[in-house]
Coordinates of C-alpha atoms and ligand atoms in Angstrom, one line a residue:
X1 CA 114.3 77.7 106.7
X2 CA 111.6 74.6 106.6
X3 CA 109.2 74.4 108.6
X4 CA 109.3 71.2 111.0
X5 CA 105.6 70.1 109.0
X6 CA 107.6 68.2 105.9
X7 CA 107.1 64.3 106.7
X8 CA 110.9 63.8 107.9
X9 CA 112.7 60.8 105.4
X10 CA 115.7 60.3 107.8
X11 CA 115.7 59.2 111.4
X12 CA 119.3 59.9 112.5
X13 CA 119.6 58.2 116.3
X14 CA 122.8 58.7 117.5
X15 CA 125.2 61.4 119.5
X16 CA 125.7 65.2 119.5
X17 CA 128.7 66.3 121.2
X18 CA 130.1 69.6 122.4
X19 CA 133.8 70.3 120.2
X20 CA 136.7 71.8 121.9
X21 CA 138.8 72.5 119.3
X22 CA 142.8 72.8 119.5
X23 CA 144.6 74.4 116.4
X24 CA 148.3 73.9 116.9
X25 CA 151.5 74.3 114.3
X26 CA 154.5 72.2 115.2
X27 CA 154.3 69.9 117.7
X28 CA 151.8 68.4 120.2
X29 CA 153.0 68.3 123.9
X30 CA 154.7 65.3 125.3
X31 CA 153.5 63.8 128.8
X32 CA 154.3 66.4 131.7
X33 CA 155.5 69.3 129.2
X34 CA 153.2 72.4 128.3
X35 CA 153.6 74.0 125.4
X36 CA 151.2 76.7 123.4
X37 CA 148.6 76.0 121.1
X38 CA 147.9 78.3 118.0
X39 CA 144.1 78.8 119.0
X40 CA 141.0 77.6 120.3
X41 CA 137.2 76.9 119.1
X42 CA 134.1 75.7 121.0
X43 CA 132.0 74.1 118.5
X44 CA 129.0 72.1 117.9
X45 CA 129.6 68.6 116.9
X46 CA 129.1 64.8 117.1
X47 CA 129.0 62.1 114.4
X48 CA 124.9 61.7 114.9
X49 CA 124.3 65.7 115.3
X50 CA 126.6 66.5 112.5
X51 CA 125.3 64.2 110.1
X52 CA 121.4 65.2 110.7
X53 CA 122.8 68.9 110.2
X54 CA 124.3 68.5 107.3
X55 CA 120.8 67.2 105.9
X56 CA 119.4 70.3 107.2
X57 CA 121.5 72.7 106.1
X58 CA 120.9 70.9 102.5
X59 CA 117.2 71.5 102.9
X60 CA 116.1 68.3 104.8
X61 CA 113.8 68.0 107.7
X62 CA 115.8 65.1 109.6
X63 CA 114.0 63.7 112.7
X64 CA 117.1 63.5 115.6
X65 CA 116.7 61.2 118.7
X66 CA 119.5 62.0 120.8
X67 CA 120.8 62.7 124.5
X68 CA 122.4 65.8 126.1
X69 CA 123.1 66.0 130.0
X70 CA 121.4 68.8 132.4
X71 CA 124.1 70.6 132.6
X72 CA 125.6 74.0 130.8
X73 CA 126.1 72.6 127.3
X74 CA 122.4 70.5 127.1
X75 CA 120.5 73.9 126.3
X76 CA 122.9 75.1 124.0
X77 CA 123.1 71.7 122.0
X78 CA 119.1 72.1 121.7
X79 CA 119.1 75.4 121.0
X80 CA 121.4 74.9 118.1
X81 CA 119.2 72.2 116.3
X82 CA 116.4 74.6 116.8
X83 CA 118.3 76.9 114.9
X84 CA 119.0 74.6 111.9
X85 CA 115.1 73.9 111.8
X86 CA 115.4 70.7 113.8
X87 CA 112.3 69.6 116.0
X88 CA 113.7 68.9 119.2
X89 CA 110.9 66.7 120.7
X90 CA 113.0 63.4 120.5
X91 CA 115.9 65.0 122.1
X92 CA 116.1 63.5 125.8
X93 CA 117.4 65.3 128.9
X94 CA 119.2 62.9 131.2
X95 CA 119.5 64.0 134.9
X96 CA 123.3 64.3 136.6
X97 CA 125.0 63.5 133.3
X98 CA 127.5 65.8 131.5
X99 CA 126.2 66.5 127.8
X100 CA 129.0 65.0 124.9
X101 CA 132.4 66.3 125.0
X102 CA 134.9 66.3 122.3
X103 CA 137.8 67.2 122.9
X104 CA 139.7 67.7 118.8
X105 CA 143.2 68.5 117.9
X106 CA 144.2 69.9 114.5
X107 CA 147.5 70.1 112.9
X108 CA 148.6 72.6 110.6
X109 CA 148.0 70.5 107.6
X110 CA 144.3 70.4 108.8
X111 CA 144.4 66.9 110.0
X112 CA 142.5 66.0 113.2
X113 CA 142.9 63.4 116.2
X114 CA 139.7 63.2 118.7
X115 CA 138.6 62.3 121.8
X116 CA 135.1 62.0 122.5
X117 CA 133.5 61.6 126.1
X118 CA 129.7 60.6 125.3
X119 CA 128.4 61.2 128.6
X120 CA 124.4 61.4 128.2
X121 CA 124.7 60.0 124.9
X122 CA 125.2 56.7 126.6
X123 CA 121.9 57.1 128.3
X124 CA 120.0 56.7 124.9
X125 CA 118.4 53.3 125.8
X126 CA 116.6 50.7 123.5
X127 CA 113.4 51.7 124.9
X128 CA 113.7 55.3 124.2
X129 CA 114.0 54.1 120.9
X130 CA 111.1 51.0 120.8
X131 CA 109.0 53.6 122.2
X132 CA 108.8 55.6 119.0
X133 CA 108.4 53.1 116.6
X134 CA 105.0 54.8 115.3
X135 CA 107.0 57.9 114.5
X136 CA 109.8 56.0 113.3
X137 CA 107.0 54.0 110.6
X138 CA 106.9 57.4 108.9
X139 CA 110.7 57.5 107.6
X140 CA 112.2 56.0 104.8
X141 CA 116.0 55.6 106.1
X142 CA 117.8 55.1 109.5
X143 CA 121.0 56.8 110.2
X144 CA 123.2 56.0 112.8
X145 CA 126.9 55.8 113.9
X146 CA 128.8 53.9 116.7
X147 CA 128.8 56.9 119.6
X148 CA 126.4 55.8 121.6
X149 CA 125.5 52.0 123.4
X150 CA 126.0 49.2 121.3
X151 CA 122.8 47.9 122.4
X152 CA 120.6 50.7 121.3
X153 CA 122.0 50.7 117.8
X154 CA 121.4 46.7 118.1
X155 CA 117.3 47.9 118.9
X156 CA 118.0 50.4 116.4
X157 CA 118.8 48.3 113.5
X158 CA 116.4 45.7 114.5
X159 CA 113.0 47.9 114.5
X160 CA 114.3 49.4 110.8
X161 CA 114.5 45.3 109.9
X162 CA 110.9 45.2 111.3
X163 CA 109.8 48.4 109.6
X164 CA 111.5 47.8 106.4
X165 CA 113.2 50.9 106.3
X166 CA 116.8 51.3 104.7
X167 CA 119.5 51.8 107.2
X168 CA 122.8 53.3 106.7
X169 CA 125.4 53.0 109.4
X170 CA 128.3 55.2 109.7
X171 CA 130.4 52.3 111.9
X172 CA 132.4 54.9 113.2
X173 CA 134.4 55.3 115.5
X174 CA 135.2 51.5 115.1
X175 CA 134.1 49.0 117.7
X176 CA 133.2 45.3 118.3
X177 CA 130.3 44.6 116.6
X178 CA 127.5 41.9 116.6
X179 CA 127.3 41.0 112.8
X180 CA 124.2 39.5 113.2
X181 CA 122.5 42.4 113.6
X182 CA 123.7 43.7 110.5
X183 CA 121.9 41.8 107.8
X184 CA 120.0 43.1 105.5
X185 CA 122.3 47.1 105.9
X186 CA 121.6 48.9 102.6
X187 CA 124.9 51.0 103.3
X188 CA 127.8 50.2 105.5
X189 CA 130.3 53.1 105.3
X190 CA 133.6 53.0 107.1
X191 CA 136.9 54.8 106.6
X192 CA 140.5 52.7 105.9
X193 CA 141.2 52.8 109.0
X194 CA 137.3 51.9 110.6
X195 CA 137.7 49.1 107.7
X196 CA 140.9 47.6 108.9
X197 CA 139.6 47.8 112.8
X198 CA 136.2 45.9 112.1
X199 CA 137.5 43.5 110.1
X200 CA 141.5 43.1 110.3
X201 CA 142.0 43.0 107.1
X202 CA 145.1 45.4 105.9
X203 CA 144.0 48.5 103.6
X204 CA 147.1 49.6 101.9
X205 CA 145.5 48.7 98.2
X206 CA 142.5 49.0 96.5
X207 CA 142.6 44.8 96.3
X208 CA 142.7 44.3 100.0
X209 CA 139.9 47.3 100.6
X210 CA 137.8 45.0 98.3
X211 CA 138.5 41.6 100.6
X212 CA 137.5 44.7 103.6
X213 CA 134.2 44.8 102.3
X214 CA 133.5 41.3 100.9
X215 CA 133.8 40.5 103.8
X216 CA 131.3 42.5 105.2
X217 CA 128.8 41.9 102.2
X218 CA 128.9 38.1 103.4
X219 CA 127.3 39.7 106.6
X220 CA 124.3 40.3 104.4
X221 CA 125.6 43.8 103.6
X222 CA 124.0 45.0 100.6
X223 CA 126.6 48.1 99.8
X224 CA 130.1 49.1 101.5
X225 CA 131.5 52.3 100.7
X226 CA 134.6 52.7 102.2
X227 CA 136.2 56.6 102.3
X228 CA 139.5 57.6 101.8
X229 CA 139.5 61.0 102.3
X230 CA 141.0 62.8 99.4
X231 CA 141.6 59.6 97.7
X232 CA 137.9 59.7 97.2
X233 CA 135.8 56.7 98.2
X234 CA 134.9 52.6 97.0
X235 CA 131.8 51.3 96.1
X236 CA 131.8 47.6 97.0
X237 CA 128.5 45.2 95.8
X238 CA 127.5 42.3 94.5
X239 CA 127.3 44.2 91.0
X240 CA 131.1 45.5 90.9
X241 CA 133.5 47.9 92.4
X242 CA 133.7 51.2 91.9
X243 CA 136.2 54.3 92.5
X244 CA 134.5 57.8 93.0
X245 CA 137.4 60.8 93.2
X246 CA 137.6 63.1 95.7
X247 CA 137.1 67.1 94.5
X248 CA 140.1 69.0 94.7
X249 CA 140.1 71.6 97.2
X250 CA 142.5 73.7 99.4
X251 CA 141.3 71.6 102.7
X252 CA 142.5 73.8 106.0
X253 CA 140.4 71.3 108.3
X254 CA 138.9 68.0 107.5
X255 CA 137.0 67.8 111.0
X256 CA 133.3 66.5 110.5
X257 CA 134.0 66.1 106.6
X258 CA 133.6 62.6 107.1
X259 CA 130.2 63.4 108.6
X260 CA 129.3 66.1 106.0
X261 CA 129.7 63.4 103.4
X262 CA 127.4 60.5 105.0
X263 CA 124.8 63.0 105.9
X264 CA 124.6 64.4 102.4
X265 CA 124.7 61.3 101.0
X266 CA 121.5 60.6 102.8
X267 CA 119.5 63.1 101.8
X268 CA 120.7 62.8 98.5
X269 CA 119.1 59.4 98.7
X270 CA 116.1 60.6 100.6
X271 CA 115.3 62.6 97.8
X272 CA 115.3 60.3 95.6
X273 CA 118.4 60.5 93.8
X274 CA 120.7 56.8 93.1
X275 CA 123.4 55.7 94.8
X276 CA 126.2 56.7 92.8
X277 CA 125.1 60.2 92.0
X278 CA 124.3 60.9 95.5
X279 CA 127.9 59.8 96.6
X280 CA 129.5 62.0 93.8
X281 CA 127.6 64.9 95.2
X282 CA 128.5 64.4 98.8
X283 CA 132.1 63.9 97.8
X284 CA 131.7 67.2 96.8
X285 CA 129.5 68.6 99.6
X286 CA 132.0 67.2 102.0
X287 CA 135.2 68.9 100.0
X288 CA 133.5 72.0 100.7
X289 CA 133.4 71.5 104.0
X290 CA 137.3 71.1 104.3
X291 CA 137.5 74.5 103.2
X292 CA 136.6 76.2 106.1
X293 CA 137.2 75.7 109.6
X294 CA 135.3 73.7 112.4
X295 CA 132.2 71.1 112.2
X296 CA 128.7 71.8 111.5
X297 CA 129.7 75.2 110.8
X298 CA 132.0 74.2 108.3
X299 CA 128.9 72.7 106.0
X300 CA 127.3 75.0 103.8
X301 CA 123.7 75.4 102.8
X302 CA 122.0 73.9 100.3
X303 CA 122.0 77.1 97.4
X304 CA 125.6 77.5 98.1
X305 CA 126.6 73.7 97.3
X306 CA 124.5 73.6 94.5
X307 CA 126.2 77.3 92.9
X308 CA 129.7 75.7 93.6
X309 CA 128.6 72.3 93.1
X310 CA 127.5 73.4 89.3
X311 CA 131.0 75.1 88.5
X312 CA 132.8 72.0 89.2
X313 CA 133.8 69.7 86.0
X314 CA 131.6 66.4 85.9
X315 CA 132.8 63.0 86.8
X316 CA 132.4 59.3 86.6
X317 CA 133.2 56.7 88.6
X318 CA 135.8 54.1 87.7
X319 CA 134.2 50.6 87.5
X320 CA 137.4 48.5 89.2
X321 CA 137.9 44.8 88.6
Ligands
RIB1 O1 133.4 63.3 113.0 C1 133.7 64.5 113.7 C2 133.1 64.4 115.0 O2 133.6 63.3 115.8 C3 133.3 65.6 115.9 O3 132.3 66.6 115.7 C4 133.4 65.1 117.3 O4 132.4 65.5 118.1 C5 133.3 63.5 117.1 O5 132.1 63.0 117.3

């Protein structure tokens, strides 16, 4: 494990949640019937938490500014980034509030449908957030998602525009956004269906993806990558558009792949590597993750991607006219 000395390149501000996970076969009950599930896992999770582990667990030293309630879960939550080699000191305690719950459904193909109830993550406010900006000088890239107030990830992106850090924002789960505030985004990266919610354009072909996320580069956008899940993912900017694949696996859950894939795209990027090479290798980081079951636990550490990472055949991405 690193120690917590290594200057931290990412900033992730954003949620952690606590996953309660259903895994159930056939169907899923209709209102006022009970039926039984297949089984049941409590599990560490959130877009923001997820993401910084997934740089962890990859060898990173992310700095995570984030809420959890006073109540059963908050210790756990913090004890859990401790155990990833996560400094906690930015990690707020808000009195009388529940910690992030989420509750997550999976089918027997693996697919999942969430709720999430932020609870203190909605109590990370704009000042807890101008009040760092000295620590926050030291990074080189924001992170953040859409799980916690709108306002904060307004502050949020406005102190990386300040700071001239790069920001990448996983705009997920979809919601009403302020596009002035995102000029000047080095990465936007939404799913189809995130895509079709912010902007209302249709994503049922690769030609109306790419009107998705011209659109958004006329916000001042400077790269969209919009994921398809095993379909891989699109590079939209101002140079071209490109297709990466997605690495074959035998997925039995997809939750948090989505978030294993931004947060090893990150540090990819945080450690210097380019674009396009960092989102081949998190296509394949978050493959990997399909294979097993649950979130964070579900990612793998850093000599394990790399010794399957090296076995699998290489790949370019399709330039796309
Ligand atoms: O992206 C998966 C995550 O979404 C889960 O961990 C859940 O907590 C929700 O935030």
């Amino acid at each position: 494990m690193h120690s917590y000395q290594s200057q931290p390149k990412v900033a992730m501000i954003g949620s952690n949640m606590m996953d309660l996970i259903t895994y159930y076969d056939d169907s899923f009950p209709k209102i006022g019937e009970t039926i039984f599930g297949k089984d049941f896992e409590i599990g560490f999770g959130g877009k923001g938490a997820n993401q910084a582990v997934a740089i962890a667990k990859l060898g990173g030293n992310p700095l995570v500014v984030t809420a959890v309630g006073n109540d059963l879960f908050g210790p756990l939550v913090k004890e859990n980034f401790k155990n990833q080699g996560i400094d906690t000191t930015w990690i707020k305690t808000v009195n009388g509030k529940t910690s992030g719950v989420a509750p997550i459904f999976v089918d027997k193909n693996g697919d999942n449908s969430i709720f999430i109830i932020p609870g203190a993550n909605s109590f990370l406010e704009p000042e807890d957030i101008l009040q760092m900006k000295s620590v926050l000088s030291g990074v080189s890239f924001f992170l953040l998602q859409l799980e916690i107030k709108l306002e904060t990830v307004y502050t949020a992106l406005n102190l990386a525009h300040e700071l001239g850090k790069k920001v990448i924002l996983n705009p997920a789960p979809a919601r009403n956004l302020e596009w002035k505030y995102l000029e000047g985004i080095y990465l936007f990266a939404p799913n189809e269906t995130e895509l079709h919610t912010l902007t209302g354009v249709n994503t049922n072909s690769h030609d109306e993806i790419f009107k998705g996320a011209h659109f958004l580069l006329e916000k001042g956008i400077k790269n969209v990558l919009v994921t398809l899940g095993e379909k891989g993912s699109l590079l939209v900017n101002d140079k071209n558009n490109r297709l990466f694949s997605a690495y074959p696996v035998k997925s039995i859950d997809t939750t948090g792949a989505g978030d294993a894939f931004i947060g090893a795209l990150v540090h990819f990027l945080s450690q210097g590597q380019g674009l396009e090479e960092s989102i081949d290798k998190a296509s394949g980081y978050a493959a990997l993750s399909t294979t097993q079951r649950g979130t964070q636990k579900s990612f793998a550490d850093r000599e394990t991607f790399e010794n399957w990472f090296a076995q699998q055949p290489k790949r370019e991405a399709f330039i796309l006219e």
